[in-house]
PDB file of C-alpha atoms in Angstrom:
ATOM      1  CA  MET A  28      21.245   8.941 -18.510  1.00 37.00           C
ATOM      2  CA  SER A  29      17.725   8.927 -18.371  1.00 41.00           C
ATOM      3  CA  ASP A  30      14.900   7.532 -15.939  1.00 44.00           C
ATOM      4  CA  SER A  31      12.578   8.168 -18.462  1.00 43.00           C
ATOM      5  CA  SER A  32      10.390   5.548 -20.870  1.00 43.00           C
ATOM      6  CA  ASP A  33      11.304   5.862 -24.761  1.00 46.00           C
ATOM      7  CA  GLU A  34       7.555   6.278 -24.684  1.00 46.00           C
ATOM      8  CA  GLU A  35       7.604   9.118 -22.594  1.00 46.00           C
ATOM      9  CA  LEU A  36       9.910  11.457 -24.587  1.00 49.00           C
ATOM     10  CA  THR A  37       9.074  10.121 -27.944  1.00 49.00           C
ATOM     11  CA  GLY A  38       5.770   9.891 -27.651  1.00 44.00           C
ATOM     12  CA  GLY A  39       5.286   7.122 -29.293  1.00 42.00           C
ATOM     13  CA  GLU A  40       5.912   3.121 -29.096  1.00 44.00           C
ATOM     14  CA  GLU A  41       9.278   1.640 -29.764  1.00 53.00           C
ATOM     15  CA  GLU A  42       8.487   0.281 -32.885  1.00 58.00           C
ATOM     16  CA  LYS A  43       7.117   3.101 -34.542  1.00 84.00           C
ATOM     17  CA  TRP A  44      11.153   4.288 -34.911  1.00 89.00           C
ATOM     18  CA  VAL A  45      12.434   5.089 -37.769  1.00 94.00           C
ATOM     19  CA  LEU A  46      16.135   4.764 -38.082  1.00 96.00           C
ATOM     20  CA  TYR A  47      17.714   7.854 -40.204  1.00 96.00           C
ATOM     21  CA  LYS A  48      19.321   5.994 -42.709  1.00 95.00           C
ATOM     22  CA  ASP A  49      15.812   5.015 -43.846  1.00 95.00           C
ATOM     23  CA  ARG A  50      14.507   8.255 -44.000  1.00 95.00           C
ATOM     24  CA  GLU A  51      14.276   9.391 -47.001  1.00 95.00           C
ATOM     25  CA  GLU A  52      14.147  13.050 -46.430  1.00 95.00           C
ATOM     26  CA  TRP A  53      17.690  12.405 -44.994  1.00 97.00           C
ATOM     27  CA  ASN A  54      19.095  11.008 -47.900  1.00 96.00           C
ATOM     28  CA  ASP A  55      21.146  13.676 -49.115  1.00 97.00           C
ATOM     29  CA  VAL A  56      23.071  13.119 -45.684  1.00 97.00           C
ATOM     30  CA  THR A  57      26.073  10.993 -45.644  1.00 96.00           C
ATOM     31  CA  PRO A  58      26.312  10.112 -42.101  1.00 96.00           C
ATOM     32  CA  LEU A  59      29.397  10.499 -40.069  1.00 94.00           C
ATOM     33  CA  SER A  60      30.734   7.702 -37.788  1.00 90.00           C
ATOM     34  CA  GLN A  61      32.400   8.244 -34.568  1.00 85.00           C
ATOM     35  CA  ASP A  62      36.268   8.208 -34.823  1.00 78.00           C
ATOM     36  CA  ASP A  63      37.535   5.475 -31.564  1.00 70.00           C
ATOM     37  CA  GLY A  64      40.914   5.471 -33.722  1.00 71.00           C
ATOM     38  CA  PRO A  65      42.552   2.395 -35.169  1.00 74.00           C
ATOM     39  CA  ASN A  66      42.472   0.538 -31.753  1.00 72.00           C
ATOM     40  CA  PRO A  67      40.052   1.344 -29.144  1.00 69.00           C
ATOM     41  CA  ILE A  68      40.870  -0.258 -25.957  1.00 72.00           C
ATOM     42  CA  VAL A  69      37.148  -0.290 -24.933  1.00 71.00           C
ATOM     43  CA  ALA A  70      35.080   0.096 -27.640  1.00 69.00           C
ATOM     44  CA  ILE A  71      31.212   1.047 -26.647  1.00 73.00           C
ATOM     45  CA  ALA A  72      28.496  -0.763 -27.689  1.00 75.00           C
ATOM     46  CA  TYR A  73      26.148   1.454 -29.057  1.00 81.00           C
ATOM     47  CA  SER A  74      22.573   0.491 -30.011  1.00 91.00           C
ATOM     48  CA  GLU A  75      21.809   0.952 -33.791  1.00 93.00           C
ATOM     49  CA  LYS A  76      19.897   3.411 -32.753  1.00 95.00           C
ATOM     50  CA  PHE A  77      22.172   5.307 -30.798  1.00 95.00           C
ATOM     51  CA  LYS A  78      24.784   4.988 -33.585  1.00 94.00           C
ATOM     52  CA  ASP A  79      22.645   5.902 -36.469  1.00 96.00           C
ATOM     53  CA  SER A  80      21.059   8.904 -34.723  1.00 97.00           C
ATOM     54  CA  TYR A  81      24.848  10.210 -33.564  1.00 97.00           C
ATOM     55  CA  ASP A  82      26.173   9.754 -37.007  1.00 97.00           C
ATOM     56  CA  TYR A  83      23.645  11.668 -38.382  1.00 97.00           C
ATOM     57  CA  PHE A  84      23.809  14.499 -36.041  1.00 98.00           C
ATOM     58  CA  ARG A  85      27.879  15.070 -36.846  1.00 97.00           C
ATOM     59  CA  ALA A  86      27.001  15.125 -40.454  1.00 97.00           C
ATOM     60  CA  ILE A  87      24.771  17.955 -39.991  1.00 97.00           C
ATOM     61  CA  LEU A  88      27.235  19.124 -37.280  1.00 97.00           C
ATOM     62  CA  LYS A  89      29.751  19.369 -40.054  1.00 97.00           C
ATOM     63  CA  SER A  90      27.961  20.909 -42.559  1.00 97.00           C
ATOM     64  CA  GLY A  91      26.493  23.189 -40.152  1.00 97.00           C
ATOM     65  CA  GLU A  92      22.789  22.972 -41.108  1.00 97.00           C
ATOM     66  CA  LYS A  93      20.291  24.698 -38.933  1.00 98.00           C
ATOM     67  CA  SER A  94      17.032  23.788 -40.023  1.00 97.00           C
ATOM     68  CA  GLU A  95      13.687  22.428 -38.822  1.00 97.00           C
ATOM     69  CA  ARG A  96      14.980  18.581 -39.403  1.00 97.00           C
ATOM     70  CA  ALA A  97      18.010  19.476 -37.230  1.00 98.00           C
ATOM     71  CA  LEU A  98      16.158  20.311 -34.493  1.00 98.00           C
ATOM     72  CA  GLY A  99      13.994  17.316 -34.715  1.00 97.00           C
ATOM     73  CA  LEU A 100      17.437  15.523 -34.712  1.00 98.00           C
ATOM     74  CA  THR A 101      18.884  17.075 -31.781  1.00 98.00           C
ATOM     75  CA  GLU A 102      15.516  16.095 -30.042  1.00 97.00           C
ATOM     76  CA  ASP A 103      16.493  12.510 -31.015  1.00 97.00           C
ATOM     77  CA  CYS A 104      19.523  12.933 -29.829  1.00 97.00           C
ATOM     78  CA  ILE A 105      18.741  14.509 -26.448  1.00 97.00           C
ATOM     79  CA  TRP A 106      16.502  11.511 -25.772  1.00 95.00           C
ATOM     80  CA  LEU A 107      19.243   9.144 -26.248  1.00 95.00           C
ATOM     81  CA  ASN A 108      21.944  11.310 -23.964  1.00 95.00           C
ATOM     82  CA  PRO A 109      20.783  14.036 -22.539  1.00 96.00           C
ATOM     83  CA  ALA A 110      23.855  15.030 -20.759  1.00 95.00           C
ATOM     84  CA  ASN A 111      25.458  15.680 -24.235  1.00 96.00           C
ATOM     85  CA  TYR A 112      26.993  19.378 -24.212  1.00 97.00           C
ATOM     86  CA  THR A 113      27.212  19.286 -27.915  1.00 97.00           C
ATOM     87  CA  VAL A 114      23.966  18.507 -28.964  1.00 98.00           C
ATOM     88  CA  TRP A 115      22.592  21.087 -26.383  1.00 98.00           C
ATOM     89  CA  GLN A 116      24.688  24.076 -27.936  1.00 98.00           C
ATOM     90  CA  TYR A 117      23.887  23.190 -31.533  1.00 98.00           C
ATOM     91  CA  ARG A 118      20.324  23.242 -30.386  1.00 98.00           C
ATOM     92  CA  ARG A 119      20.930  26.510 -29.115  1.00 98.00           C
ATOM     93  CA  GLU A 120      22.234  27.490 -32.387  1.00 98.00           C
ATOM     94  CA  ILE A 121      19.626  26.192 -34.402  1.00 98.00           C
ATOM     95  CA  LEU A 122      16.628  28.080 -32.184  1.00 98.00           C
ATOM     96  CA  LYS A 123      18.249  31.378 -32.803  1.00 98.00           C
ATOM     97  CA  ALA A 124      19.110  30.724 -36.416  1.00 98.00           C
ATOM     98  CA  LEU A 125      15.483  29.797 -36.973  1.00 98.00           C
ATOM     99  CA  GLY A 126      13.834  32.386 -34.728  1.00 97.00           C
ATOM    100  CA  LYS A 127      12.180  29.529 -32.820  1.00 97.00           C
ATOM    101  CA  ASP A 128       9.599  30.517 -29.976  1.00 97.00           C
ATOM    102  CA  LEU A 129      11.534  30.257 -26.915  1.00 98.00           C
ATOM    103  CA  LYS A 130       8.079  29.844 -24.727  1.00 97.00           C
ATOM    104  CA  GLU A 131       7.655  26.537 -26.781  1.00 97.00           C
ATOM    105  CA  GLU A 132      11.159  25.722 -25.762  1.00 98.00           C
ATOM    106  CA  LEU A 133      10.807  26.321 -22.448  1.00 97.00           C
ATOM    107  CA  LYS A 134       7.555  23.528 -22.849  1.00 96.00           C
ATOM    108  CA  TYR A 135       9.984  20.832 -24.219  1.00 97.00           C
ATOM    109  CA  ILE A 136      12.637  21.407 -21.845  1.00 97.00           C
ATOM    110  CA  ASN A 137       9.993  21.284 -18.520  1.00 96.00           C
ATOM    111  CA  LYS A 138       9.468  17.524 -20.021  1.00 95.00           C
ATOM    112  CA  ILE A 139      12.970  16.663 -20.653  1.00 97.00           C
ATOM    113  CA  ILE A 140      14.046  18.126 -16.868  1.00 97.00           C
ATOM    114  CA  GLU A 141      11.093  16.175 -15.380  1.00 95.00           C
ATOM    115  CA  HIS A 142      12.663  13.073 -16.922  1.00 94.00           C
ATOM    116  CA  ASN A 143      16.511  14.156 -16.215  1.00 95.00           C
ATOM    117  CA  SER A 144      16.266  16.430 -13.035  1.00 96.00           C
ATOM    118  CA  LYS A 145      20.024  15.619 -11.696  1.00 95.00           C
ATOM    119  CA  ASN A 146      21.567  16.113 -15.173  1.00 96.00           C
ATOM    120  CA  TYR A 147      23.399  19.578 -15.448  1.00 96.00           C
ATOM    121  CA  GLN A 148      23.111  20.209 -19.264  1.00 97.00           C
ATOM    122  CA  VAL A 149      19.076  20.165 -18.865  1.00 98.00           C
ATOM    123  CA  TRP A 150      19.649  23.021 -16.158  1.00 98.00           C
ATOM    124  CA  TYR A 151      21.914  24.639 -18.187  1.00 98.00           C
ATOM    125  CA  HIS A 152      20.066  24.629 -21.222  1.00 98.00           C
ATOM    126  CA  ARG A 153      16.926  25.900 -19.203  1.00 98.00           C
ATOM    127  CA  LYS A 154      18.788  29.053 -17.810  1.00 98.00           C
ATOM    128  CA  VAL A 155      19.894  29.857 -21.089  1.00 98.00           C
ATOM    129  CA  ILE A 156      16.412  30.320 -22.074  1.00 98.00           C
ATOM    130  CA  VAL A 157      15.152  32.100 -19.505  1.00 98.00           C
ATOM    131  CA  GLU A 158      18.244  34.538 -20.425  1.00 98.00           C
ATOM    132  CA  TRP A 159      17.298  35.023 -23.586  1.00 98.00           C
ATOM    133  CA  LEU A 160      13.500  35.510 -22.724  1.00 97.00           C
ATOM    134  CA  LYS A 161      14.183  37.825 -19.844  1.00 97.00           C
ATOM    135  CA  ASN A 162      11.551  36.481 -18.138  1.00 97.00           C
ATOM    136  CA  ALA A 163      11.898  34.036 -14.811  1.00 97.00           C
ATOM    137  CA  SER A 164       7.579  34.542 -14.105  1.00 95.00           C
ATOM    138  CA  GLU A 165       7.407  30.590 -14.184  1.00 96.00           C
ATOM    139  CA  GLU A 166      10.914  29.606 -12.653  1.00 98.00           C
ATOM    140  CA  LEU A 167      10.036  29.238  -9.247  1.00 98.00           C
ATOM    141  CA  GLN A 168       6.903  27.376 -10.053  1.00 97.00           C
ATOM    142  CA  PHE A 169       8.679  24.994 -11.535  1.00 98.00           C
ATOM    143  CA  THR A 170      11.531  24.676  -9.231  1.00 98.00           C
ATOM    144  CA  GLU A 171       9.294  24.128  -6.454  1.00 98.00           C
ATOM    145  CA  PHE A 172       7.363  21.155  -8.403  1.00 97.00           C
ATOM    146  CA  ILE A 173      11.107  19.697  -9.243  1.00 97.00           C
ATOM    147  CA  LEU A 174      11.266  19.836  -5.259  1.00 97.00           C
ATOM    148  CA  LYS A 175       8.363  18.607  -3.692  1.00 96.00           C
ATOM    149  CA  LYS A 176       9.859  15.353  -5.886  1.00 94.00           C
ATOM    150  CA  ASP A 177      13.566  15.721  -4.604  1.00 94.00           C
ATOM    151  CA  ALA A 178      13.304  18.434  -1.697  1.00 94.00           C
ATOM    152  CA  LYS A 179      17.615  18.321  -1.894  1.00 93.00           C
ATOM    153  CA  ASN A 180      18.089  18.346  -5.596  1.00 97.00           C
ATOM    154  CA  TYR A 181      21.243  20.815  -5.935  1.00 97.00           C
ATOM    155  CA  HIS A 182      20.397  21.879  -9.740  1.00 98.00           C
ATOM    156  CA  ALA A 183      16.742  23.032  -9.278  1.00 98.00           C
ATOM    157  CA  TRP A 184      18.012  25.296  -5.934  1.00 98.00           C
ATOM    158  CA  GLN A 185      21.086  26.059  -8.191  1.00 98.00           C
ATOM    159  CA  HIS A 186      18.674  27.934 -10.566  1.00 98.00           C
ATOM    160  CA  ARG A 187      15.965  29.010  -7.957  1.00 98.00           C
ATOM    161  CA  GLN A 188      18.901  30.825  -6.574  1.00 98.00           C
ATOM    162  CA  TRP A 189      20.442  32.352  -9.624  1.00 98.00           C
ATOM    163  CA  CYS A 190      16.887  33.531 -10.554  1.00 98.00           C
ATOM    164  CA  ILE A 191      16.192  34.812  -7.565  1.00 98.00           C
ATOM    165  CA  LYS A 192      19.162  36.777  -7.684  1.00 98.00           C
ATOM    166  CA  THR A 193      19.099  37.837 -11.490  1.00 98.00           C
ATOM    167  CA  PHE A 194      15.588  38.872 -11.590  1.00 98.00           C
ATOM    168  CA  ASN A 195      15.231  40.215  -7.638  1.00 98.00           C
ATOM    169  CA  LEU A 196      12.635  37.448  -6.462  1.00 98.00           C
ATOM    170  CA  TYR A 197      13.351  37.375  -2.898  1.00 98.00           C
ATOM    171  CA  GLU A 198      10.034  38.737  -1.731  1.00 96.00           C
ATOM    172  CA  LYS A 199       7.977  35.517  -0.933  1.00 96.00           C
ATOM    173  CA  GLU A 200      11.248  33.202  -0.526  1.00 98.00           C
ATOM    174  CA  LEU A 201      11.134  33.554   3.250  1.00 97.00           C
ATOM    175  CA  LYS A 202       7.854  32.003   3.696  1.00 97.00           C
ATOM    176  CA  TYR A 203       8.512  29.242   0.890  1.00 97.00           C
ATOM    177  CA  VAL A 204      11.602  28.060   3.120  1.00 97.00           C
ATOM    178  CA  GLU A 205       9.710  28.077   6.444  1.00 97.00           C
ATOM    179  CA  GLU A 206       6.882  25.786   4.357  1.00 96.00           C
ATOM    180  CA  LEU A 207       9.520  23.537   3.699  1.00 97.00           C
ATOM    181  CA  LEU A 208      11.083  23.692   7.277  1.00 97.00           C
ATOM    182  CA  THR A 209       7.772  22.897   8.652  1.00 96.00           C
ATOM    183  CA  GLU A 210       7.340  19.838   6.760  1.00 96.00           C
ATOM    184  CA  ASP A 211      10.758  19.282   7.222  1.00 96.00           C
ATOM    185  CA  VAL A 212      12.930  20.835   9.838  1.00 97.00           C
ATOM    186  CA  ARG A 213      15.915  18.960   9.056  1.00 96.00           C
ATOM    187  CA  ASN A 214      15.911  20.280   5.162  1.00 97.00           C
ATOM    188  CA  ASN A 215      19.669  21.170   5.111  1.00 97.00           C
ATOM    189  CA  SER A 216      19.075  22.454   1.947  1.00 97.00           C
ATOM    190  CA  ALA A 217      15.772  24.985   2.763  1.00 98.00           C
ATOM    191  CA  TRP A 218      18.418  26.239   5.518  1.00 98.00           C
ATOM    192  CA  ASN A 219      20.612  27.264   3.103  1.00 98.00           C
ATOM    193  CA  GLN A 220      18.215  28.888   1.207  1.00 98.00           C
ATOM    194  CA  ARG A 221      17.395  31.044   4.358  1.00 98.00           C
ATOM    195  CA  PHE A 222      20.811  32.181   4.591  1.00 98.00           C
ATOM    196  CA  PHE A 223      21.028  32.948   1.286  1.00 98.00           C
ATOM    197  CA  VAL A 224      17.621  34.896   1.463  1.00 98.00           C
ATOM    198  CA  ILE A 225      18.999  37.160   4.527  1.00 98.00           C
ATOM    199  CA  SER A 226      23.003  37.540   2.897  1.00 97.00           C
ATOM    200  CA  ASN A 227      21.298  38.980  -0.132  1.00 97.00           C
ATOM    201  CA  THR A 228      18.332  41.254   1.425  1.00 97.00           C
ATOM    202  CA  THR A 229      20.150  42.385   4.963  1.00 96.00           C
ATOM    203  CA  LYS A 230      23.289  43.382   6.249  1.00 95.00           C
ATOM    204  CA  PHE A 231      22.972  41.186   9.187  1.00 94.00           C
ATOM    205  CA  GLU A 232      22.016  43.927  11.252  1.00 94.00           C
ATOM    206  CA  PRO A 233      21.212  43.300  14.944  1.00 92.00           C
ATOM    207  CA  ASN A 234      17.821  43.272  14.478  1.00 95.00           C
ATOM    208  CA  VAL A 235      18.280  40.857  11.659  1.00 96.00           C
ATOM    209  CA  ILE A 236      20.438  38.566  13.655  1.00 95.00           C
ATOM    210  CA  ASP A 237      18.097  38.372  16.561  1.00 95.00           C
ATOM    211  CA  LYS A 238      15.104  37.374  14.730  1.00 97.00           C
ATOM    212  CA  GLU A 239      17.056  34.408  13.300  1.00 97.00           C
ATOM    213  CA  VAL A 240      18.621  33.588  16.110  1.00 96.00           C
ATOM    214  CA  ASP A 241      14.903  33.102  17.893  1.00 97.00           C
ATOM    215  CA  PHE A 242      14.103  31.591  14.506  1.00 98.00           C
ATOM    216  CA  ALA A 243      16.996  28.709  14.786  1.00 98.00           C
ATOM    217  CA  LEU A 244      16.556  28.433  18.778  1.00 97.00           C
ATOM    218  CA  LYS A 245      12.918  27.944  18.212  1.00 97.00           C
ATOM    219  CA  LYS A 246      13.637  24.773  15.492  1.00 98.00           C
ATOM    220  CA  ILE A 247      15.926  23.491  18.116  1.00 97.00           C
ATOM    221  CA  SER A 248      13.856  22.957  20.646  1.00 96.00           C
ATOM    222  CA  LEU A 249      11.440  20.912  18.240  1.00 96.00           C
ATOM    223  CA  VAL A 250      14.751  18.445  17.316  1.00 97.00           C
ATOM    224  CA  LYS A 251      17.515  18.868  19.879  1.00 96.00           C
ATOM    225  CA  ALA A 252      19.769  17.002  17.444  1.00 95.00           C
ATOM    226  CA  ASN A 253      19.328  18.856  14.521  1.00 96.00           C
ATOM    227  CA  GLU A 254      22.946  19.308  12.812  1.00 95.00           C
ATOM    228  CA  SER A 255      20.931  22.156  10.475  1.00 97.00           C
ATOM    229  CA  ALA A 256      19.900  24.496  12.803  1.00 97.00           C
ATOM    230  CA  TRP A 257      22.930  24.518  14.903  1.00 97.00           C
ATOM    231  CA  ASN A 258      25.073  25.066  11.665  1.00 96.00           C
ATOM    232  CA  TYR A 259      22.440  27.606  10.412  1.00 97.00           C
ATOM    233  CA  LEU A 260      22.493  29.473  13.956  1.00 96.00           C
ATOM    234  CA  ARG A 261      26.531  29.534  14.393  1.00 94.00           C
ATOM    235  CA  GLY A 262      26.481  30.664  10.635  1.00 94.00           C
ATOM    236  CA  VAL A 263      24.467  33.801  11.672  1.00 95.00           C
ATOM    237  CA  LEU A 264      26.349  34.345  14.464  1.00 93.00           C
ATOM    238  CA  MET A 265      29.210  34.521  12.791  1.00 91.00           C
ATOM    239  CA  GLN A 266      28.057  37.923  10.918  1.00 90.00           C
ATOM    240  CA  GLN A 267      28.629  39.465  14.388  1.00 80.00           C
ATOM    241  CA  SER A 268      31.478  40.815  16.274  1.00 71.00           C
ATOM    242  CA  GLY A 269      30.693  39.165  19.427  1.00 70.00           C
ATOM    243  CA  GLY A 270      30.258  35.433  17.497  1.00 75.00           C
ATOM    244  CA  LEU A 271      28.536  32.809  20.163  1.00 80.00           C
ATOM    245  CA  VAL A 272      30.443  34.165  23.287  1.00 82.00           C
ATOM    246  CA  HIS A 273      28.313  37.421  23.581  1.00 82.00           C
ATOM    247  CA  ASN A 274      24.480  35.991  22.512  1.00 90.00           C
ATOM    248  CA  ASP A 275      22.792  35.679  26.034  1.00 93.00           C
ATOM    249  CA  LYS A 276      20.201  33.650  24.182  1.00 95.00           C
ATOM    250  CA  VAL A 277      22.349  30.674  22.786  1.00 95.00           C
ATOM    251  CA  ARG A 278      23.963  30.246  25.899  1.00 95.00           C
ATOM    252  CA  LYS A 279      20.455  30.122  27.848  1.00 96.00           C
ATOM    253  CA  LYS A 280      19.752  27.807  25.786  1.00 97.00           C
ATOM    254  CA  CYS A 281      22.620  25.983  25.769  1.00 97.00           C
ATOM    255  CA  VAL A 282      22.687  25.753  29.712  1.00 96.00           C
ATOM    256  CA  GLU A 283      18.719  24.911  29.607  1.00 97.00           C
ATOM    257  CA  LEU A 284      19.560  21.685  27.265  1.00 97.00           C
ATOM    258  CA  TYR A 285      22.451  20.830  28.975  1.00 97.00           C
ATOM    259  CA  GLU A 286      20.761  20.878  32.512  1.00 96.00           C
ATOM    260  CA  GLU A 287      18.277  18.631  31.190  1.00 96.00           C
ATOM    261  CA  GLY A 288      20.090  16.095  30.297  1.00 95.00           C
ATOM    262  CA  TYR A 289      20.369  16.825  26.245  1.00 95.00           C
ATOM    263  CA  ARG A 290      23.984  15.432  25.132  1.00 95.00           C
ATOM    264  CA  THR A 291      23.665  16.245  21.233  1.00 95.00           C
ATOM    265  CA  ASN A 292      27.026  16.499  19.316  1.00 95.00           C
ATOM    266  CA  HIS A 293      26.102  19.562  18.369  1.00 96.00           C
ATOM    267  CA  LEU A 294      24.953  21.100  21.546  1.00 97.00           C
ATOM    268  CA  LEU A 295      28.368  19.765  22.986  1.00 97.00           C
ATOM    269  CA  ALA A 296      29.898  21.216  20.028  1.00 96.00           C
ATOM    270  CA  CYS A 297      28.430  24.624  20.699  1.00 96.00           C
ATOM    271  CA  ILE A 298      29.699  24.650  24.298  1.00 96.00           C
ATOM    272  CA  ILE A 299      32.919  24.280  23.308  1.00 96.00           C
ATOM    273  CA  ASP A 300      32.952  26.933  20.933  1.00 94.00           C
ATOM    274  CA  ILE A 301      31.676  29.428  23.710  1.00 93.00           C
ATOM    275  CA  SER A 302      34.406  28.442  25.686  1.00 92.00           C
ATOM    276  CA  MET A 303      37.351  28.553  23.065  1.00 90.00           C
ATOM    277  CA  GLU A 304      36.135  32.154  22.341  1.00 88.00           C
ATOM    278  CA  SER A 305      35.753  33.424  25.551  1.00 86.00           C
ATOM    279  CA  PRO A 306      38.565  35.235  27.044  1.00 82.00           C
ATOM    280  CA  VAL A 307      40.415  32.958  29.679  1.00 73.00           C
ATOM    281  CA  ASN A 308      39.014  34.354  32.829  1.00 75.00           C
ATOM    282  CA  ASP A 309      35.854  35.337  32.013  1.00 78.00           C
ATOM    283  CA  GLU A 310      34.090  32.166  32.133  1.00 83.00           C
ATOM    284  CA  LEU A 311      33.317  31.222  36.200  1.00 87.00           C
ATOM    285  CA  PRO A 312      34.430  27.458  37.363  1.00 87.00           C
ATOM    286  CA  GLU A 313      30.739  26.275  37.882  1.00 90.00           C
ATOM    287  CA  SER A 314      29.914  27.876  34.530  1.00 93.00           C
ATOM    288  CA  ILE A 315      29.243  24.947  31.127  1.00 95.00           C
ATOM    289  CA  PHE A 316      31.421  27.145  29.308  1.00 94.00           C
ATOM    290  CA  HIS A 317      34.352  27.306  31.729  1.00 93.00           C
ATOM    291  CA  ILE A 318      37.002  25.744  29.950  1.00 92.00           C
ATOM    292  CA  ASN A 319      37.555  22.551  32.250  1.00 93.00           C
ATOM    293  CA  ASN A 320      33.983  21.600  31.376  1.00 95.00           C
ATOM    294  CA  ALA A 321      34.708  21.853  27.804  1.00 95.00           C
ATOM    295  CA  LEU A 322      38.012  19.967  27.799  1.00 96.00           C
ATOM    296  CA  LYS A 323      35.371  17.608  29.535  1.00 96.00           C
ATOM    297  CA  LEU A 324      33.212  17.711  26.781  1.00 97.00           C
ATOM    298  CA  CYS A 325      36.122  17.232  24.003  1.00 97.00           C
ATOM    299  CA  LYS A 326      36.470  13.967  25.800  1.00 96.00           C
ATOM    300  CA  GLU A 327      33.119  12.737  26.117  1.00 96.00           C
ATOM    301  CA  LEU A 328      32.582  13.583  22.052  1.00 97.00           C
ATOM    302  CA  SER A 329      36.030  11.330  21.123  1.00 97.00           C
ATOM    303  CA  GLU A 330      34.889   8.574  23.501  1.00 96.00           C
ATOM    304  CA  LYS A 331      31.330   8.388  23.599  1.00 95.00           C
ATOM    305  CA  HIS A 332      29.014  10.732  21.250  1.00 94.00           C
ATOM    306  CA  ASP A 333      31.040  11.466  18.209  1.00 95.00           C
ATOM    307  CA  LYS A 334      33.727   8.772  18.258  1.00 95.00           C
ATOM    308  CA  ILE A 335      33.759   8.821  14.511  1.00 96.00           C
ATOM    309  CA  ARG A 336      35.369  12.349  14.982  1.00 96.00           C
ATOM    310  CA  LYS A 337      37.787  10.942  17.819  1.00 97.00           C
ATOM    311  CA  ARG A 338      40.948  12.806  16.309  1.00 97.00           C
ATOM    312  CA  TYR A 339      38.886  16.108  15.492  1.00 97.00           C
ATOM    313  CA  TRP A 340      37.901  16.383  19.066  1.00 97.00           C
ATOM    314  CA  ASN A 341      41.570  15.504  20.639  1.00 97.00           C
ATOM    315  CA  PHE A 342      43.103  17.648  18.589  1.00 97.00           C
ATOM    316  CA  ILE A 343      40.552  20.724  19.654  1.00 96.00           C
ATOM    317  CA  GLY A 344      40.962  19.472  23.297  1.00 96.00           C
ATOM    318  CA  ASN A 345      44.761  20.373  22.926  1.00 96.00           C
ATOM    319  CA  GLN A 346      43.832  23.665  21.791  1.00 94.00           C
ATOM    320  CA  LEU A 347      42.185  24.164  24.748  1.00 93.00           C
ATOM    321  CA  LEU A 348      44.909  22.579  27.049  1.00 93.00           C
ATOM    322  CA  GLN A 349      47.181  25.110  25.290  1.00 91.00           C
ATOM    323  CA  LYS A 350      44.881  28.463  25.911  1.00 87.00           C
ATOM    324  CA  LEU A 351      44.557  27.057  29.929  1.00 85.00           C
ATOM    325  CA  GLU A 352      48.183  27.154  29.871  1.00 84.00           C
ATOM    326  CA  THR A 353      48.131  30.907  29.558  1.00 77.00           C
ATOM    327  CA  LEU A 354      46.316  31.255  32.877  1.00 67.00           C
TER     328      LEU A 354
END
């Protein structure tokens, strides 16, 4: 539920907690227990604090009370279970009813996300608050802070993409992505973000594809077995009519690496892809892209370089054989 300590989120020590049933200001509320039915198969052993807080939450939810004390109760319930959708939804209803300062709510959710950064509900709440504020000026900086802790946090990336697309914040994103790839060239999330930006800011014009091919090939030169860069390269080239086959830079890089003795899965897969896409009689017999060489590479991949996907490479080999029969 949470990777935080009690003290970090409640602002006090455990012994300072007072049960709601012992709080004088809540004497007018009759707690409502959870109904698990007459014969629960596996009854959850809730702590006294959890049961007490949620019994009172169910009571105010039923009565529809929207007050400062109800808002405070949602904080305690969220601390006890930050993934509870109903509590978050009711908190939003209270915020609206009381006309609360949403900037203060953003500060609150900052703290919650820092301790529960992989929780869908906390990010959804933040999204709603940003929508209400119609202001995403803090979002790129905040998501960057979260991504420094976990560069592949799916929720942070999803929120960042939503903000960028909704509020048109593309301007500096490629620079940020390049910084991430400089730190870790295998960061698949950063590669995905680059494709997201290019997809939404261009129509993959020839000059854009040329630039992105250069970018990917440069990164591949640094780490030949980098699956993320190879996938990005393939994704970019799929945006042009010629695909992989007619890009001379890619063909040249494949030949260069192959002749230097590299046999990474992704290089060999790229060579095979080019062979499969090439018209049957276009490749010279001595070319690494000739169908005979592609068949040999499928065998090498299935038996040596990528044995875990042996059946896949056998399947691709059979497709190549069918293509060869047309000769």
